[in-house]
Coordinates of N, CA and C in Angstrom, one line a residue:
Chain A
X1 N 22.5 72.0 87.6 CA 23.2 71.1 87.3 C 24.6 71.9 86.5
X2 N 25.8 71.3 86.8 CA 26.8 72.2 85.7 C 26.9 71.2 84.6
X3 N 27.5 72.3 83.5 CA 27.3 71.4 82.2 C 27.8 72.7 81.3
X4 N 27.5 72.2 79.9 CA 28.0 73.2 78.6 C 26.6 73.5 77.7
X5 N 26.2 74.7 77.5 CA 25.0 74.5 76.9 C 25.5 75.4 75.5
X6 N 24.8 74.7 74.4 CA 24.9 75.4 73.2 C 23.3 75.8 72.6
X7 N 23.4 76.8 71.8 CA 22.2 77.5 71.5 C 22.6 78.0 70.3
X8 N 21.6 78.0 69.5 CA 20.5 77.0 69.4 C 20.7 75.8 68.4
X9 N 19.9 74.8 68.9 CA 20.2 73.7 68.3 C 20.3 73.2 66.7
X10 N 19.2 74.3 66.4 CA 19.3 74.3 64.9 C 19.2 75.8 64.5
X11 N 20.3 76.3 63.2 CA 20.2 77.6 62.9 C 20.4 77.6 61.8
X12 N 19.4 78.3 61.0 CA 19.6 78.4 59.3 C 20.2 80.1 58.9
X13 N 20.9 79.8 58.1 CA 21.5 80.9 57.7 C 21.5 81.5 56.2
X14 N 21.3 82.6 55.7 CA 21.2 83.0 54.4 C 22.4 83.3 53.7
X15 N 22.9 82.7 53.0 CA 24.3 83.1 52.1 C 24.4 84.7 52.3
X16 N 25.7 85.1 52.8 CA 26.2 86.4 53.0 C 26.3 87.0 54.3
X17 N 25.0 86.1 55.1 CA 24.9 86.5 56.4 C 25.9 86.1 57.5
X18 N 26.1 87.0 58.5 CA 27.0 86.3 59.6 C 25.8 85.6 60.5
X19 N 26.5 84.7 61.0 CA 25.7 84.1 62.3 C 26.6 84.1 63.5
X20 N 25.9 84.0 64.5 CA 26.6 83.5 66.1 C 26.0 82.3 66.8
X21 N 27.2 81.4 67.0 CA 26.9 80.2 67.9 C 27.1 80.7 69.1
X22 N 26.2 80.7 70.4 CA 26.3 80.2 71.8 C 26.9 79.2 72.0
X23 N 27.6 79.5 73.3 CA 28.3 78.5 74.2 C 28.6 78.8 75.6
X24 N 27.9 78.4 76.4 CA 28.1 78.8 77.8 C 28.4 77.5 78.4
X25 N 29.3 77.6 79.8 CA 29.8 76.4 80.7 C 29.5 77.1 81.8
X26 N 29.2 76.4 82.8 CA 29.4 76.8 84.3 C 29.8 75.8 84.9
X27 N 31.0 75.4 84.6 CA 31.9 74.2 85.3 C 33.1 74.7 85.4
X28 N 33.5 75.9 85.6 CA 34.5 76.9 85.8 C 35.8 76.4 85.1
X29 N 35.6 75.8 84.0 CA 36.7 75.5 83.3 C 37.6 76.6 82.5
X30 N 39.0 76.6 82.4 CA 39.6 77.6 81.7 C 39.2 77.7 80.5
X31 N 39.6 76.2 79.8 CA 39.8 76.2 78.3 C 38.4 75.9 77.5
X32 N 38.1 76.4 76.2 CA 37.2 76.3 75.6 C 37.3 75.8 74.0
X33 N 36.4 75.3 73.4 CA 37.0 74.8 72.1 C 35.5 74.9 71.4
X34 N 36.1 75.0 69.9 CA 34.7 75.1 69.1 C 35.3 74.0 67.9
X35 N 34.5 73.0 67.7 CA 34.9 72.0 66.7 C 33.7 72.2 65.6
X36 N 34.3 71.7 64.2 CA 33.1 71.3 63.3 C 33.5 70.1 63.1
X37 N 32.1 69.5 62.6 CA 32.2 67.7 62.5 C 31.4 67.7 61.3
X38 N 32.2 67.2 60.4 CA 31.6 67.1 59.0 C 31.7 65.4 58.7
X39 N 30.6 64.7 57.9 CA 30.8 63.5 57.7 C 31.8 63.0 57.2
X40 N 32.4 61.8 57.9 CA 33.9 61.7 57.2 C 34.9 62.4 57.6
X41 N 34.8 63.3 58.1 CA 35.9 64.3 58.4 C 36.3 64.3 60.1
X42 N 35.5 63.6 60.8 CA 36.2 63.7 62.5 C 35.6 65.0 62.9
X43 N 36.2 65.2 64.1 CA 36.0 66.7 64.6 C 37.3 67.9 64.2
X44 N 37.3 68.7 63.5 CA 38.2 69.7 63.4 C 38.3 70.9 64.3
X45 N 39.6 71.0 64.8 CA 39.4 72.2 65.7 C 39.2 73.8 65.0
X46 N 38.4 74.4 65.4 CA 38.4 75.8 64.9 C 39.2 76.9 65.3
X47 N 39.0 76.9 66.8 CA 39.3 77.9 67.7 C 39.4 77.4 69.1
X48 N 40.3 77.8 69.6 CA 40.3 77.4 71.3 C 40.8 78.5 72.1
X49 N 40.7 78.5 73.3 CA 40.7 79.4 74.2 C 41.2 79.2 75.7
X50 N 42.3 79.2 76.4 CA 42.4 79.2 77.5 C 42.3 80.1 78.6
X51 N 42.2 81.1 78.3 CA 42.1 82.3 79.3 C 40.9 83.4 78.6
X52 N 40.5 84.1 79.6 CA 39.7 85.3 79.1 C 40.3 86.2 78.4
X53 N 39.8 86.8 77.6 CA 40.6 87.7 76.3 C 41.6 87.1 75.5
X54 N 41.9 86.0 75.5 CA 42.5 85.2 74.6 C 42.4 84.0 73.9
X55 N 42.4 83.8 72.4 CA 42.3 82.5 72.0 C 43.3 82.1 70.8
X56 N 43.0 81.5 70.4 CA 44.3 80.9 69.6 C 43.4 80.2 68.0
X57 N 43.7 80.4 66.9 CA 43.2 79.7 65.6 C 43.7 78.0 66.1
X58 N 42.8 77.2 65.6 CA 42.8 75.9 65.4 C 43.0 75.6 63.8
X59 N 42.9 74.2 63.1 CA 43.4 73.9 62.1 C 42.2 74.5 61.0
X60 N 41.3 74.9 61.1 CA 40.5 75.5 60.2 C 39.8 77.0 60.7
X61 N 40.3 77.7 60.9 CA 39.7 79.2 61.5 C 39.2 80.3 60.3
X62 N 39.6 79.8 59.2 CA 39.3 80.8 58.0 C 37.7 80.7 58.0
X63 N 37.2 82.3 58.2 CA 35.7 82.5 57.7 C 35.2 82.2 59.2
X64 N 35.9 82.1 60.5 CA 35.0 81.9 61.8 C 35.9 83.2 62.6
X65 N 35.4 83.7 63.4 CA 36.0 84.8 64.4 C 34.9 84.2 65.9
X66 N 35.8 84.4 67.3 CA 35.1 84.0 68.2 C 35.9 85.2 69.2
X67 N 35.1 85.1 70.5 CA 35.6 86.2 71.4 C 35.8 85.5 72.4
X68 N 36.2 86.1 73.8 CA 36.4 85.3 75.4 C 36.2 86.4 76.3
X69 N 35.1 87.1 76.1 CA 35.0 88.2 77.2 C 34.9 87.9 78.6
X70 N 34.2 86.5 78.7 CA 33.9 85.9 79.9 C 34.3 84.6 80.3
X71 N 34.9 84.2 81.2 CA 35.3 82.7 81.3 C 34.0 81.9 81.1
X72 N 32.8 82.1 81.5 CA 31.8 81.0 80.9 C 31.4 81.1 79.5
X73 N 31.7 82.0 78.7 CA 30.9 82.1 77.3 C 32.4 82.5 76.1
X74 N 32.0 81.5 74.9 CA 33.0 81.5 74.1 C 31.9 81.4 72.6
X75 N 31.3 82.6 72.4 CA 30.7 82.5 71.3 C 31.6 82.4 69.8
X76 N 30.9 81.8 68.9 CA 31.7 81.8 67.5 C 30.7 82.3 66.4
X77 N 31.2 83.5 65.7 CA 30.6 83.7 64.6 C 31.1 83.1 63.6
X78 N 29.9 82.6 62.5 CA 30.2 82.1 61.3 C 30.4 83.4 60.3
X79 N 31.2 83.8 59.7 CA 31.4 84.9 58.8 C 31.0 84.4 57.3
X80 N 30.5 85.5 56.7 CA 30.0 85.3 55.2 C 31.3 84.9 54.3
X81 N 32.5 85.3 54.9 CA 33.8 84.3 54.2 C 34.1 83.0 54.3
X82 N 33.2 82.4 55.5 CA 33.4 80.9 55.4 C 32.5 80.3 54.1
X83 N 33.2 79.6 53.1 CA 32.3 79.2 52.1 C 31.4 78.2 52.3
X84 N 31.9 77.5 53.0 CA 30.8 75.9 53.3 C 30.8 75.8 54.5
X85 N 30.0 76.6 55.2 CA 29.2 76.9 56.6 C 28.4 75.9 57.1
X86 N 27.5 75.0 56.6 CA 26.8 74.0 56.6 C 27.4 72.9 57.2
X87 N 27.3 72.7 58.6 CA 28.1 71.7 59.4 C 27.3 71.5 61.0
X88 N 27.6 70.3 61.8 CA 27.4 70.6 62.8 C 28.8 71.1 63.7
X89 N 28.2 71.8 64.7 CA 29.6 72.9 65.4 C 29.3 72.2 67.1
X90 N 30.5 72.0 67.5 CA 30.3 71.4 68.7 C 31.1 72.4 69.3
X91 N 31.0 72.3 70.8 CA 31.5 73.4 71.5 C 32.4 72.3 72.9
X92 N 33.2 72.8 73.2 CA 33.9 72.2 74.5 C 34.4 72.9 75.3
X93 N 34.9 71.9 76.9 CA 35.4 72.7 77.7 C 36.4 71.9 78.5
X94 N 36.9 72.4 79.3 CA 37.8 71.3 79.9 C 38.6 72.2 81.2
X95 N 39.2 71.4 82.0 CA 39.9 72.3 83.2 C 41.2 73.0 83.1
X96 N 42.2 72.4 81.9 CA 43.2 72.8 81.3 C 44.3 72.6 82.3
X97 N 44.2 72.9 83.7 CA 45.2 73.3 84.4 C 45.8 72.1 84.8
X98 N 45.2 71.0 84.1 CA 45.7 69.2 84.5 C 45.1 68.6 83.2
X99 N 46.4 68.3 82.5 CA 46.1 67.9 80.8 C 45.6 66.7 80.7
X100 N 45.4 66.0 81.9 CA 44.6 65.0 81.5 C 43.0 64.7 81.6
X101 N 42.5 66.1 82.1 CA 40.9 66.0 82.6 C 40.4 66.1 80.8
X102 N 39.3 65.2 81.2 CA 38.5 65.2 79.7 C 38.2 66.3 79.4
X103 N 37.6 66.9 78.0 CA 36.9 67.7 77.5 C 35.1 67.6 77.9
X104 N 34.5 68.4 78.2 CA 32.9 68.0 78.2 C 32.3 69.1 76.9
X105 N 31.2 68.1 76.5 CA 30.7 68.5 75.1 C 29.5 69.3 75.2
X106 N 29.4 70.3 74.3 CA 27.8 70.9 74.5 C 26.9 69.7 73.4
X107 N 25.9 69.8 73.4 CA 25.0 69.1 72.4 C 25.0 69.5 71.1
X108 N 26.1 70.5 70.8 CA 25.9 70.9 69.1 C 24.9 71.9 68.7
X109 N 25.3 72.6 67.6 CA 24.4 73.1 66.9 C 24.5 72.8 65.2
X110 N 23.4 72.6 64.7 CA 23.4 72.2 63.1 C 23.2 73.2 62.5
X111 N 24.1 73.9 61.9 CA 23.9 75.0 61.0 C 23.8 74.7 59.6
X112 N 22.9 75.1 58.8 CA 22.4 75.1 57.4 C 22.3 76.2 57.0
X113 N 22.9 76.4 55.5 CA 22.7 77.6 54.9 C 21.5 77.3 53.7
X114 N 20.7 78.3 53.6 CA 19.7 78.4 52.9 C 19.7 79.3 51.8
Chain B
X1 N 53.7 67.8 64.0 CA 51.9 67.9 64.2 C 51.6 66.5 64.9
X2 N 50.7 66.6 65.7 CA 49.9 65.5 66.2 C 49.0 64.9 65.1
X3 N 48.9 63.9 65.1 CA 47.8 63.0 63.9 C 47.6 61.9 64.8
X4 N 45.9 61.7 64.5 CA 45.2 60.4 65.0 C 44.5 59.7 63.8
X5 N 44.7 58.5 63.7 CA 44.4 57.7 62.5 C 43.3 57.0 63.1
X6 N 42.1 56.7 62.3 CA 41.0 55.7 62.6 C 40.5 55.0 61.3
X7 N 41.6 53.9 60.8 CA 41.1 53.7 59.7 C 40.0 52.9 59.2
X8 N 39.4 52.4 60.2 CA 38.2 51.6 59.8 C 36.9 52.7 59.9
X9 N 36.5 52.9 58.6 CA 35.0 53.9 59.0 C 33.9 53.4 59.5
X10 N 33.8 52.1 59.8 CA 32.5 51.5 60.0 C 32.9 49.9 60.5
X11 N 32.2 49.6 61.7 CA 32.2 48.4 62.0 C 30.9 47.5 62.8
X12 N 30.9 46.3 62.6 CA 29.4 45.6 63.2 C 29.8 44.9 64.1
X13 N 29.2 44.7 65.3 CA 29.3 43.4 66.3 C 27.9 42.8 66.4
X14 N 27.7 41.3 66.9 CA 26.7 40.9 67.1 C 26.6 41.2 68.9
X15 N 25.2 41.3 69.1 CA 25.1 41.8 70.4 C 25.7 40.3 71.2
X16 N 26.0 40.9 72.5 CA 26.7 40.2 73.7 C 28.1 39.7 73.2
X17 N 28.4 40.1 71.9 CA 30.0 39.9 71.4 C 31.1 40.9 71.8
X18 N 32.0 40.3 71.6 CA 33.2 41.4 71.8 C 33.8 42.2 70.3
X19 N 34.0 43.5 70.2 CA 34.7 43.8 69.0 C 35.9 45.1 69.6
X20 N 36.6 45.1 68.5 CA 37.8 45.9 69.1 C 38.0 47.0 67.9
X21 N 38.1 48.2 68.3 CA 38.1 49.5 67.5 C 39.5 50.0 67.6
X22 N 40.2 50.2 66.5 CA 41.4 50.5 66.2 C 41.8 52.2 66.2
X23 N 42.7 52.2 66.6 CA 43.7 53.8 66.5 C 44.7 53.8 66.7
X24 N 45.2 54.5 65.7 CA 46.9 54.8 65.7 C 47.0 56.4 66.0
X25 N 48.1 56.7 66.4 CA 48.5 58.1 66.2 C 50.3 58.2 66.2
X26 N 50.7 59.7 65.8 CA 51.8 59.8 65.6 C 52.0 61.2 66.4
X27 N 53.3 60.8 67.2 CA 53.8 62.2 67.7 C 55.1 61.5 68.5
X28 N 55.9 62.7 68.7 CA 57.5 63.3 68.7 C 57.6 63.0 70.3
X29 N 56.5 63.3 71.1 CA 56.4 63.4 72.3 C 56.4 62.1 73.1
X30 N 57.3 61.8 74.4 CA 57.0 60.9 74.9 C 55.6 60.7 76.0
X31 N 55.4 61.5 76.5 CA 54.3 61.6 77.6 C 52.9 62.4 76.8
X32 N 51.8 61.9 77.5 CA 51.1 62.7 76.5 C 49.3 61.6 76.8
X33 N 48.4 62.0 76.9 CA 46.9 61.1 76.9 C 46.3 60.7 76.0
X34 N 45.5 60.0 76.2 CA 44.4 59.4 74.6 C 43.3 59.0 75.4
X35 N 42.5 59.2 74.6 CA 40.9 59.4 75.0 C 40.1 58.3 73.8
X36 N 38.9 57.6 74.4 CA 38.2 57.3 73.5 C 36.5 58.1 73.9
X37 N 36.2 58.6 72.9 CA 35.2 59.2 72.8 C 33.6 58.3 72.4
X38 N 32.7 58.7 72.8 CA 31.2 57.8 72.2 C 30.4 59.0 71.8
X39 N 30.0 58.9 70.6 CA 28.5 59.8 70.3 C 27.7 59.0 69.4
X40 N 26.9 59.0 70.5 CA 25.2 58.3 70.1 C 24.5 59.1 69.0
X41 N 23.4 58.6 68.7 CA 22.8 59.2 67.7 C 22.3 60.6 68.3
X42 N 22.1 60.9 69.5 CA 21.6 62.3 70.0 C 23.1 63.4 69.8
X43 N 24.3 62.8 69.4 CA 25.3 63.4 69.2 C 25.7 64.4 70.4
X44 N 25.6 63.7 71.4 CA 26.0 64.3 72.7 C 27.5 63.8 72.9
X45 N 28.7 63.9 73.0 CA 29.9 63.3 73.0 C 30.1 62.9 74.5
X46 N 30.4 61.6 75.1 CA 30.7 61.1 76.1 C 32.0 60.6 76.4
X47 N 32.6 60.8 77.0 CA 34.0 60.1 77.5 C 33.9 58.7 77.9
X48 N 34.5 57.6 76.9 CA 34.4 56.2 77.4 C 35.6 55.9 78.2
X49 N 36.8 56.2 77.8 CA 37.9 56.0 78.9 C 39.3 56.5 78.6
X50 N 40.2 56.6 79.7 CA 41.3 57.6 79.3 C 42.5 56.9 79.8
X51 N 43.6 57.1 78.9 CA 45.0 56.3 79.0 C 45.6 57.6 79.6
X52 N 46.9 57.4 80.1 CA 48.0 58.2 80.5 C 48.8 57.6 79.9
X53 N 49.9 57.9 78.9 CA 51.3 57.3 78.1 C 52.1 56.8 79.4
X54 N 52.3 57.5 80.4 CA 53.2 57.0 81.5 C 52.7 55.5 82.4
X55 N 51.7 55.7 82.0 CA 50.9 53.9 82.6 C 51.2 53.0 81.9
X56 N 52.0 52.0 82.0 CA 51.9 50.7 81.6 C 50.8 49.9 81.4
X57 N 49.9 49.7 82.7 CA 48.8 49.3 82.8 C 47.8 49.6 81.6
X58 N 47.1 49.2 81.4 CA 46.1 49.3 80.1 C 44.9 49.6 81.0
X59 N 44.2 51.0 80.7 CA 42.7 51.1 81.4 C 41.5 50.3 81.1
X60 N 40.6 50.4 82.2 CA 39.8 49.5 81.8 C 38.4 50.2 82.4
X61 N 37.4 50.2 82.1 CA 36.0 50.9 82.7 C 34.9 49.9 82.4
X62 N 34.5 49.2 83.3 CA 33.7 48.0 83.1 C 33.6 47.0 81.9
X63 N 32.9 47.0 80.9 CA 33.0 46.4 79.7 C 34.1 47.1 78.6
X64 N 34.7 48.2 79.1 CA 35.2 49.0 77.9 C 37.2 48.8 78.6
X65 N 37.8 48.4 77.7 CA 39.2 48.2 78.1 C 40.0 48.7 76.5
X66 N 41.0 49.0 77.2 CA 42.1 49.4 76.0 C 43.2 48.6 75.8
X67 N 44.0 48.6 74.6 CA 44.9 47.9 74.7 C 46.1 49.1 73.9
X68 N 46.9 49.5 74.7 CA 47.7 50.3 74.4 C 49.1 50.1 74.7
X69 N 49.5 50.2 73.5 CA 50.9 49.8 72.7 C 51.8 51.1 72.5
X70 N 52.3 51.4 73.3 CA 53.1 52.9 73.0 C 54.4 52.7 71.9
X71 N 55.0 51.8 71.9 CA 56.1 51.5 70.9 C 55.4 51.8 69.5
X72 N 54.4 50.8 69.4 CA 53.7 51.0 68.1 C 53.0 51.9 67.8
X73 N 52.5 53.0 69.1 CA 51.8 54.0 68.9 C 50.3 53.7 68.4
X74 N 50.0 52.8 69.2 CA 48.4 52.3 69.1 C 47.4 52.2 70.2
X75 N 45.8 52.2 70.1 CA 45.7 52.8 71.1 C 44.2 51.9 70.9
X76 N 43.9 51.0 71.0 CA 42.6 50.1 70.4 C 41.6 50.0 71.5
X77 N 40.4 50.2 71.4 CA 39.2 49.9 72.3 C 38.6 48.6 72.2
X78 N 38.5 48.1 73.2 CA 37.6 46.6 73.3 C 36.8 46.9 73.8
X79 N 35.6 46.4 73.2 CA 34.0 46.3 74.1 C 33.6 45.1 74.2
X80 N 33.5 44.5 75.4 CA 32.8 43.3 75.8 C 31.4 43.3 76.0
X81 N 30.7 41.9 75.5 CA 29.6 41.9 75.9 C 28.5 43.1 75.3
X82 N 28.7 43.5 74.0 CA 28.3 44.3 73.5 C 27.0 44.4 73.6
X83 N 26.3 45.8 73.7 CA 24.9 45.8 73.9 C 24.4 46.8 72.8
X84 N 23.2 47.0 72.5 CA 22.5 47.8 71.6 C 22.5 49.4 71.5
X85 N 22.6 49.4 73.1 CA 23.2 51.1 73.5 C 24.4 51.3 73.2
X86 N 25.7 50.4 72.8 CA 26.8 50.8 72.4 C 26.7 51.3 70.8
X87 N 25.8 51.3 70.2 CA 25.7 51.7 68.7 C 26.0 53.0 68.9
X88 N 27.2 53.4 68.2 CA 27.6 55.0 68.1 C 28.8 55.2 67.2
X89 N 29.2 56.5 67.2 CA 30.2 56.5 66.6 C 31.3 56.7 67.9
X90 N 32.5 56.3 67.5 CA 33.6 56.2 68.4 C 35.0 57.2 67.9
X91 N 35.3 58.1 68.7 CA 36.3 58.8 68.2 C 37.6 58.3 68.9
X92 N 38.7 58.4 68.9 CA 40.1 58.3 69.2 C 40.5 59.9 69.4
X93 N 41.1 60.1 70.6 CA 41.5 61.7 70.7 C 42.8 61.9 71.7
X94 N 43.9 62.4 71.3 CA 45.3 62.7 71.5 C 45.2 63.9 72.0
X95 N 46.0 64.2 73.6 CA 46.3 65.4 74.3 C 47.7 65.6 74.8
X96 N 48.1 66.6 74.3 CA 49.5 66.6 74.7 C 49.5 67.2 76.2
X97 N 50.5 67.3 76.9 CA 50.7 67.3 78.3 C 50.7 68.8 78.8
X98 N 50.4 69.9 77.7 CA 50.9 71.2 78.1 C 49.6 71.7 78.4
X99 N 49.4 72.6 79.3 CA 48.4 73.5 79.3 C 48.7 74.7 78.6
X100 N 47.5 75.9 78.7 CA 47.8 76.9 78.1 C 47.3 77.2 76.6
X101 N 48.2 78.0 75.9 CA 48.1 78.2 74.5 C 48.7 76.7 73.6
X102 N 49.9 76.2 74.4 CA 50.4 74.9 73.7 C 49.4 73.7 74.0
X103 N 48.4 73.9 74.6 CA 47.6 72.6 74.7 C 47.0 72.1 73.2
X104 N 46.8 71.1 73.3 CA 46.0 70.6 71.9 C 45.3 69.2 72.0
X105 N 44.0 69.1 71.7 CA 43.4 67.9 71.5 C 43.1 67.8 70.6
X106 N 43.8 66.8 69.8 CA 43.1 66.1 68.5 C 42.5 64.7 68.3
X107 N 41.4 64.8 67.4 CA 40.5 63.6 67.1 C 40.7 63.2 66.2
X108 N 40.6 61.8 65.9 CA 40.3 61.0 64.6 C 39.2 61.3 64.0
X109 N 39.3 60.6 62.3 CA 38.0 60.8 62.0 C 36.4 60.0 62.4
X110 N 37.0 59.2 63.5 CA 36.0 58.2 63.8 C 35.6 57.0 63.4
X111 N 34.9 55.9 64.3 CA 34.0 54.8 63.6 C 32.9 54.6 63.9
X112 N 31.9 54.4 63.1 CA 30.7 54.1 63.2 C 30.3 52.8 63.5
X113 N 30.0 52.4 64.9 CA 30.1 51.1 65.4 C 28.3 51.0 65.2
X114 N 27.9 49.4 64.6 CA 26.5 48.9 64.6 C 26.7 47.9 65.5
X115 N 25.3 47.4 66.3 CA 25.2 46.3 66.7 C 24.1 45.7 66.3
X116 N 24.2 44.3 65.9 CA 23.4 43.9 65.5 C 22.6 42.7 66.7
X117 N 21.0 42.9 66.6 CA 20.3 42.4 67.6 C 20.4 40.5 67.6

């Protein structure tokens, strides 16, 4: 089945460690996105990418890094520079060649700093 | 920059009744797209309905319909015959018409809808 897969579902990180969240899609979508969801904050854009080897910062990129080496994959690294990383992270993808197409979401990763 | 505002953090509706969720947005563009997404307790985001700004007719999907007021920059979602499965967080989203690096999908803060049996 076509879809977008995030892993792991739950992730625990010690302070000072970098962690990488995985996002893979087999929908042949051009665009991929990372959002952070906090209670009362809605979805805030971290990074997005429209093509391989290119990506742009979103509204809250500080303390995060991404790569887009393959069309299907858009991993997010939460670095030790991110001061408050505990949150729910959502990855999404869309066709992008047509602007009115919806974004499809993964099931999310819950990151907790311990 | 575009902004999306959902001013009501929570709403409640009786099963089988109708409820309207509000959303306003701010943009200087004349053409764009608007979406409502549903996030149930499983946290899987699901598209409920979409509206193209150039279309005057309000979008409808079964029990879900929108009231799109372009001049007022308002995009409310009406849920008719509410069901227990409609209980979720609902997000309003704005998408500009561009593709590539200039594309942008912006979400509101969401509304938590509870359905009373």
